[in-house]
Short mmCIF file of C-alpha atoms in Angstrom, two decimals:
data_model
loop_
_atom_site.label_atom_id
_atom_site.label_comp_id
_atom_site.label_asym_id
_atom_site.label_seq_id
_atom_site.Cartn_x
_atom_site.Cartn_y
_atom_site.Cartn_z
CA MET A 535 0.00 0.00 0.00
CA VAL A 536 3.02 2.33 -0.38
CA THR A 537 1.54 3.68 -3.62
CA LEU A 538 -1.77 4.47 -1.93
CA GLN A 539 -0.06 6.18 0.99
CA ALA A 540 1.63 8.47 -1.51
CA PHE A 541 -1.83 9.59 -2.62
CA GLN A 542 -2.80 10.84 0.87
CA PRO A 543 -1.49 14.43 0.40
CA LEU A 544 -3.33 14.56 -2.92
CA ILE A 545 -6.74 13.41 -1.72
CA ASP A 546 -6.52 15.76 1.26
CA THR A 547 -6.82 18.63 -1.23
CA VAL A 548 -10.12 17.33 -2.66
CA GLN A 549 -13.03 19.52 -1.58
CA GLY A 550 -15.51 16.65 -1.21
CA SER A 551 -15.26 13.55 0.96
CA LEU A 552 -13.09 10.88 -0.68
CA LEU A 553 -12.34 7.27 0.21
CA LEU A 554 -10.12 4.68 -1.49
CA ALA A 555 -11.19 1.16 -0.57
CA SER A 556 -11.03 -2.49 -1.52
CA PRO A 557 -13.66 -3.51 -4.11
CA GLU A 558 -13.97 -6.89 -2.41
CA ASP A 559 -14.88 -6.08 1.19
CA GLY A 560 -14.90 -2.26 1.20
CA ARG A 561 -11.90 -2.01 3.53
CA ILE A 562 -10.74 1.61 3.56
CA TYR A 563 -7.16 2.24 2.45
CA CYS A 564 -7.14 6.04 2.30
CA ALA A 565 -9.53 8.79 3.46
CA ASN A 566 -9.30 12.55 3.30
CA GLN A 567 -10.00 14.84 6.24
CA LEU A 568 -13.53 15.80 5.21
CA ALA A 569 -14.53 12.13 5.07
CA CYS A 570 -13.20 11.69 8.62
CA ILE A 571 -15.19 14.72 9.77
CA LEU A 572 -18.50 13.73 8.15
CA LEU A 573 -18.21 10.11 9.29
CA ALA A 574 -17.18 11.30 12.78
CA SER A 575 -14.36 8.80 12.85
CA PRO A 576 -10.62 9.44 13.37
CA HIS A 577 -8.39 8.68 10.40
CA SER A 578 -6.73 5.76 12.19
CA GLU A 579 -10.15 4.23 12.96
CA LEU A 580 -11.38 4.66 9.38
CA LEU A 581 -8.42 2.66 8.09
CA LYS A 582 -9.59 -0.25 10.24
CA SER A 583 -13.14 -0.04 8.89
CA SER A 584 -15.06 -1.00 5.79
CA VAL A 585 -17.06 1.46 3.71
CA TYR A 586 -20.05 -0.78 4.26
CA ASP A 587 -19.81 -0.32 8.05
CA PHE A 588 -21.24 3.18 7.50
CA LEU A 589 -24.35 2.02 5.62
CA PRO A 590 -27.34 2.00 8.00
CA ASP A 591 -29.22 -0.16 5.49
CA LYS A 592 -26.99 -3.20 4.99
CA THR A 593 -28.87 -4.20 1.84
CA GLU A 594 -27.33 -1.12 0.22
CA ALA A 595 -23.92 -2.88 0.32
CA TYR A 596 -25.32 -5.66 -1.87
CA ASN A 597 -26.98 -3.14 -4.20
CA ILE A 598 -23.79 -1.12 -4.58
CA CYS A 599 -21.66 -4.20 -5.31
CA ARG A 600 -24.21 -5.46 -7.85
CA GLU A 601 -24.46 -2.12 -9.62
CA LEU A 602 -20.69 -1.70 -9.76
CA ALA A 603 -20.33 -5.19 -11.15
CA GLY A 604 -22.74 -4.29 -13.94
CA ASN A 605 -21.85 -0.67 -14.72
CA ASN A 606 -18.50 -0.19 -12.97
CA MET A 607 -19.78 3.18 -11.72
CA ILE A 608 -22.41 4.82 -9.51
CA TYR A 609 -22.97 8.53 -10.03
CA ASN A 610 -24.56 11.01 -7.64
CA ARG A 611 -26.94 8.59 -5.92
CA GLY A 612 -29.04 9.93 -3.05
CA MET A 613 -28.78 7.70 0.00
CA GLN A 614 -27.98 7.67 3.72
CA LEU A 615 -24.75 7.11 5.60
CA SER A 616 -24.23 6.64 9.32
CA THR A 617 -21.45 8.25 11.38
CA GLY A 618 -19.23 6.32 13.75
CA GLY A 619 -21.60 7.34 16.52
CA GLY A 620 -24.70 6.13 14.70
CA ARG A 621 -26.11 9.46 13.48
CA MET A 622 -27.60 9.12 10.01
CA PHE A 623 -27.34 11.84 7.37
CA ASP A 624 -28.30 12.21 3.70
CA VAL A 625 -25.56 12.20 1.06
CA GLN A 626 -25.01 12.29 -2.68
CA LEU A 627 -22.63 9.39 -3.36
CA SER A 628 -20.56 8.40 -6.39
CA ALA A 629 -18.39 5.28 -6.70
CA ARG A 630 -16.21 3.71 -9.35
CA ARG A 631 -13.91 0.73 -9.74
CA ILE A 632 -10.44 1.60 -11.08
CA LEU A 633 -7.06 -0.03 -11.56
CA LEU A 634 -4.06 1.72 -10.05
CA ASP A 635 -0.76 0.03 -10.97
CA GLN A 636 -2.78 -3.11 -11.63
CA VAL A 637 -4.28 -2.90 -8.11
CA PRO A 638 -8.12 -2.84 -8.15
CA LEU A 639 -9.56 0.02 -6.13
CA LEU A 640 -12.98 1.34 -5.23
CA VAL A 641 -13.08 5.16 -5.28
CA ILE A 642 -15.99 6.66 -3.33
CA SER A 643 -16.87 10.34 -3.04
CA PHE A 644 -19.83 11.81 -1.18
CA SER A 645 -21.24 15.14 -0.06
CA ASP A 646 -23.59 15.99 2.77
CA ARG A 647 -27.00 16.86 1.29
CA THR A 648 -28.06 18.56 4.53
CA GLU A 649 -25.64 21.38 3.65
CA ALA A 650 -27.58 22.07 0.46
CA LYS A 651 -30.85 22.00 2.40
CA VAL A 652 -29.49 24.42 4.99
CA LEU A 653 -28.19 26.71 2.25
CA GLY A 654 -31.63 26.80 0.66
CA GLN A 655 -33.20 27.61 4.02
CA LEU A 656 -30.64 30.34 4.64
CA LEU A 657 -31.34 31.90 1.25
CA ASP A 658 -35.05 31.93 2.09
CA PHE A 659 -34.22 33.38 5.50
CA GLU A 660 -32.06 36.07 3.89
CA ARG A 661 -34.86 37.01 1.52
CA GLN A 662 -37.31 37.22 4.42
CA LEU A 663 -34.90 39.40 6.38
CA VAL A 664 -34.48 41.80 3.48
CA GLU A 665 -38.22 41.92 2.85
CA ARG A 666 -38.89 42.60 6.52
CA SER A 667 -36.29 45.34 6.63
CA LEU A 668 -37.63 46.98 3.47
CA SER A 669 -41.15 46.71 4.84
CA ILE A 670 -40.11 48.48 8.03
CA VAL A 671 -38.46 51.31 6.09
CA LYS A 672 -41.42 51.62 3.71
CA THR A 673 -43.91 51.77 6.57
CA LEU A 674 -41.93 54.46 8.34
CA LYS A 675 -41.64 56.52 5.16
CA GLU A 676 -45.38 56.27 4.59
CA GLU A 677 -45.93 57.70 8.04
CA GLY A 678 -44.19 60.84 6.78
CA ARG A 679 -41.19 60.86 9.11
CA GLN A 680 -38.96 58.64 11.18
CA SER A 681 -38.17 59.19 14.79
CA GLU A 682 -34.65 60.39 15.63
CA ASP A 683 -34.53 57.43 17.96
CA GLU A 684 -34.74 55.00 15.04
CA ASP A 685 -32.09 54.00 12.51
CA LYS A 686 -33.35 54.75 8.99
CA LEU A 687 -31.43 51.96 7.26
CA THR A 688 -32.33 49.01 9.51
CA GLY A 689 -35.41 50.08 11.45
CA VAL A 690 -33.81 49.32 14.85
CA VAL A 691 -33.81 51.96 17.57
CA GLY A 692 -31.08 54.52 18.22
CA MET A 693 -28.74 54.56 21.20
CA HIS A 694 -30.63 57.38 22.93
CA ARG A 695 -33.72 55.20 23.26
CA LEU A 696 -31.63 52.18 24.27
CA MET A 697 -29.99 54.18 27.07
CA SER A 698 -33.39 55.27 28.35
CA SER A 699 -34.58 51.69 28.35
CA ALA A 700 -31.37 50.52 30.00
CA HIS A 701 -31.99 52.86 32.96
CA ALA A 702 -35.60 51.72 33.21
CA GLU A 703 -34.64 48.03 33.06
CA THR A 704 -31.92 48.56 35.67
CA SER A 705 -34.46 50.08 38.05
CA ARG A 706 -36.86 47.21 37.38
CA ALA A 707 -34.14 44.62 37.99
CA LYS A 708 -33.19 46.25 41.31
CA ARG A 709 -36.81 46.56 42.40
CA TYR A 710 -38.10 43.11 41.47
CA GLY A 711 -34.94 41.09 41.04
CA GLY A 712 -33.86 39.35 37.87
CA ASN A 713 -31.04 39.61 35.38
CA LEU A 714 -30.14 42.24 32.84
CA SER A 715 -27.55 41.55 30.15
CA SER A 716 -26.26 43.40 27.11
CA LEU A 717 -24.72 42.18 23.87
CA ALA A 718 -22.75 44.12 21.25
CA LEU A 719 -22.28 42.71 17.74
CA GLU A 720 -19.71 44.25 15.40
CA LEU A 721 -19.38 43.28 11.72
CA VAL A 722 -15.70 42.72 11.00
CA ASN A 723 -15.63 42.61 7.19
CA ILE A 724 -17.92 45.47 6.25
CA PRO A 725 -17.32 46.61 2.63
CA GLU A 726 -15.94 50.07 2.04
CA MET A 727 -18.07 52.55 0.17
CA VAL A 728 -15.98 53.61 -2.84
CA PRO A 729 -18.21 55.83 -5.03
CA ARG A 730 -16.18 55.22 -8.19
CA GLU A 731 -16.28 51.42 -7.79
CA ASP A 732 -19.42 50.69 -5.79
CA ASP A 733 -22.71 52.47 -5.19
CA GLY A 734 -22.89 51.43 -1.54
CA SER A 735 -25.46 48.71 -2.18
CA ALA A 736 -23.22 45.98 -0.72
CA TYR A 737 -22.73 48.02 2.44
CA SER A 738 -26.43 48.75 2.84
CA HIS A 739 -27.37 45.15 2.05
CA LEU A 740 -25.05 43.76 4.74
CA ILE A 741 -26.14 46.28 7.39
CA ARG A 742 -29.82 45.59 6.70
CA LEU A 743 -29.26 41.85 6.92
CA ALA A 744 -27.35 42.14 10.20
CA GLY A 745 -29.98 44.43 11.72
CA SER A 746 -32.84 42.19 10.63
CA LEU A 747 -31.02 39.12 11.94
CA CYS A 748 -30.66 40.78 15.34
CA LEU A 749 -34.38 41.61 15.32
CA GLN A 750 -35.34 38.09 14.28
CA SER A 751 -33.19 36.59 17.05
CA SER A 752 -34.55 38.84 19.81
CA ARG A 753 -37.68 38.61 21.93
CA ASP A 754 -40.40 41.23 22.24
CA SER A 755 -38.90 42.35 25.56
CA ASP A 756 -35.41 42.82 24.07
CA LEU A 757 -34.28 46.04 22.43
CA VAL A 758 -31.97 46.22 19.42
CA ALA A 759 -30.10 49.46 18.68
CA ARG A 760 -27.55 50.50 16.08
CA ARG A 761 -24.63 52.12 17.85
CA SER A 762 -22.37 52.89 14.90
CA ALA A 763 -21.90 52.09 11.22
CA ASN A 764 -21.21 48.40 11.81
CA THR A 765 -22.16 47.77 15.44
CA PHE A 766 -25.47 46.74 17.05
CA VAL A 767 -26.25 46.66 20.77
CA ILE A 768 -28.98 44.42 22.19
CA LEU A 769 -30.46 44.97 25.66
CA LEU A 770 -31.64 41.67 27.19
CA PRO A 771 -33.94 42.00 30.24
CA GLN A 772 -34.47 38.91 32.42
CA THR A 773 -31.51 37.21 30.73
CA PRO A 774 -28.47 35.79 32.54
CA ILE A 775 -25.08 35.97 30.90
CA GLY A 776 -25.36 32.34 29.79
CA GLY A 777 -28.50 33.16 27.82
CA ALA A 778 -26.78 36.17 26.25
CA HIS A 779 -23.85 33.95 25.25
CA GLU A 780 -26.21 31.45 23.61
CA MET A 781 -27.85 34.26 21.64
CA GLY A 782 -24.41 35.49 20.58
CA ARG A 783 -23.45 32.01 19.43
CA ARG A 784 -26.62 31.75 17.32
CA LEU A 785 -26.00 35.17 15.78
CA ILE A 786 -22.42 34.25 14.85
CA LYS A 787 -23.59 30.96 13.32
CA SER A 788 -26.35 32.63 11.32
CA LEU A 789 -24.13 35.47 10.11
CA ARG A 790 -21.53 33.02 8.84
CA GLN A 791 -24.17 31.65 6.47
CA LEU A 792 -24.97 35.06 4.96
CA THR A 793 -23.10 36.30 1.90
CA PHE A 794 -22.96 39.59 0.03
CA LEU A 795 -21.57 40.66 -3.35
CA TYR A 796 -18.92 43.38 -3.35
CA GLN A 797 -17.19 44.53 -6.55
CA GLY A 798 -18.07 41.28 -8.29
CA ALA A 799 -16.82 38.96 -5.53
CA GLU A 800 -18.90 36.96 -3.06
CA ASN A 801 -18.00 37.58 0.59
CA GLN A 802 -19.08 35.83 3.78
CA ALA A 803 -20.50 37.93 6.60
CA ALA A 804 -18.59 37.72 9.90
CA ALA A 805 -18.79 39.41 13.29
CA CYS A 806 -17.36 39.46 16.79
CA ILE A 807 -19.41 39.84 19.97
CA GLY A 808 -18.97 41.33 23.42
CA ILE A 809 -21.26 40.49 26.35
CA SER A 810 -21.77 41.94 29.82
CA THR A 811 -24.34 41.78 32.61
CA LEU A 812 -25.59 43.98 35.43
CA ARG A 813 -23.99 43.20 38.79
CA PRO A 814 -26.14 42.98 41.95
CA GLU A 815 -24.53 46.03 43.55
CA GLU A 816 -24.90 48.29 40.49
CA THR A 817 -27.71 50.84 40.36
CA SER A 818 -26.90 52.27 36.93
CA PRO A 819 -26.41 50.56 33.54
CA ALA A 820 -23.26 52.62 32.88
CA PRO A 821 -20.75 50.15 34.43
CA MET A 822 -22.35 47.26 32.55
CA LEU A 823 -22.13 49.15 29.25
CA GLU A 824 -18.52 50.13 29.94
CA ARG A 825 -17.65 46.47 30.44
CA LEU A 826 -19.58 45.76 27.25
CA GLU A 827 -17.26 48.12 25.36
CA ASP A 828 -14.21 46.44 26.87
CA ALA A 829 -15.54 42.99 25.97
CA LEU A 830 -16.21 44.07 22.38
CA ALA A 831 -12.70 45.54 22.11
CA LYS A 832 -11.20 42.23 23.25
CA ALA A 833 -13.41 40.31 20.80
CA ARG A 834 -12.41 42.70 18.01
CA ALA A 835 -8.75 42.02 18.76
CA GLY A 836 -9.48 38.29 18.54
CA GLY A 837 -11.14 38.64 15.14
CA ALA A 838 -14.13 37.07 13.46
CA ASN A 839 -16.36 34.70 15.48
CA TYR A 840 -14.88 35.70 18.85
CA ILE A 841 -17.28 36.04 21.79
CA ILE A 842 -15.91 37.70 24.93
CA GLU A 843 -17.81 37.95 28.22
CA LEU A 844 -17.08 40.47 30.98
CA PRO A 845 -19.74 39.87 33.65
#
C-alpha cells in the first residue's frame, strides 16, 4: 500500500469527501480529512473499517456491489450514511472501480445533502430578512417621518432610546430582582463605500441583513439598537449571561451563512461579539455598558467569530 499512501497528500486537497477502498470487502485504504469529519471517525479508525460499516441499510452494500459489477460506476446517488456514533445523514454518493498500478480500487466520493438544504433555508431566510427590513423602512416613510430614535437603514432603535430603556430596566431589575444583560455585535468585514467602484449597495445590504437578523433573534422584551456604522447593541432583560452567550453564538452561526456581493466577488459575513451583565450592587447601567465596550474591544482584537464575556 506504499503507492496508496503516496496519494494521501493529494486526496486531502479534494473539496468533497473521498475514500479509497477495496472492491472486495470495502476495507478503507485512504480517506481525506472531510470524510473523517463527516463520518465522525478518526483517520486511524477509518483505516480499520469497511465502507459498508457506514451504511445503516446493509442491503445497500449488496446493491452497490451489484451495480458496480454491472456498470462499474455509480454517479450522484441519493442515500444515507451513518457516522461512527450512529447518526444518520443524507448524502449524494458516487463510486467507481479503477485499476491503479494493476491494483483494483474502489473510489468513493460523497457530499452531505443537509448542507444544500441548509443553504436553501438560509437563502429563504435572507430574503425574508431583506423583505422585513424593506417593509419596516417603507412603513416608516409612509408615516411621513422617522423618529430620531430610530435607525433609517435598519429600522432598529437609536442609542438614545436604548440608554433610556437601560436605565428603566436597571431600576426594574433592582426593584423586582432578575437579570439584565447586554450584547454588542460588530461586523468585521464590512465593505468600504468607494463611489467610483461601488454604489454602496453591498454596504447597505449587509447592514440591513445584520440588523434584521438581530431583530429576528430577539424577543419582544429585548431592544436592538444600532450604535455605529457596523455595530449593534442588544439589551436583554431577564436574561443571565449564559442566555446572552447562547444568543451570541446563534448570531455568529447565522451570520456566517450570509453572503454579500462586493465589486463582483462573493463575501461571507462575519462578526465578533462582546457580552456583559448587570452586577447585583450596580444601580446604573453605565458600568455594565462600559464592560460591554471592553468585551467588544477584546473580541475585536481576537477577530471574526470571537465572543468575549465580561460579567
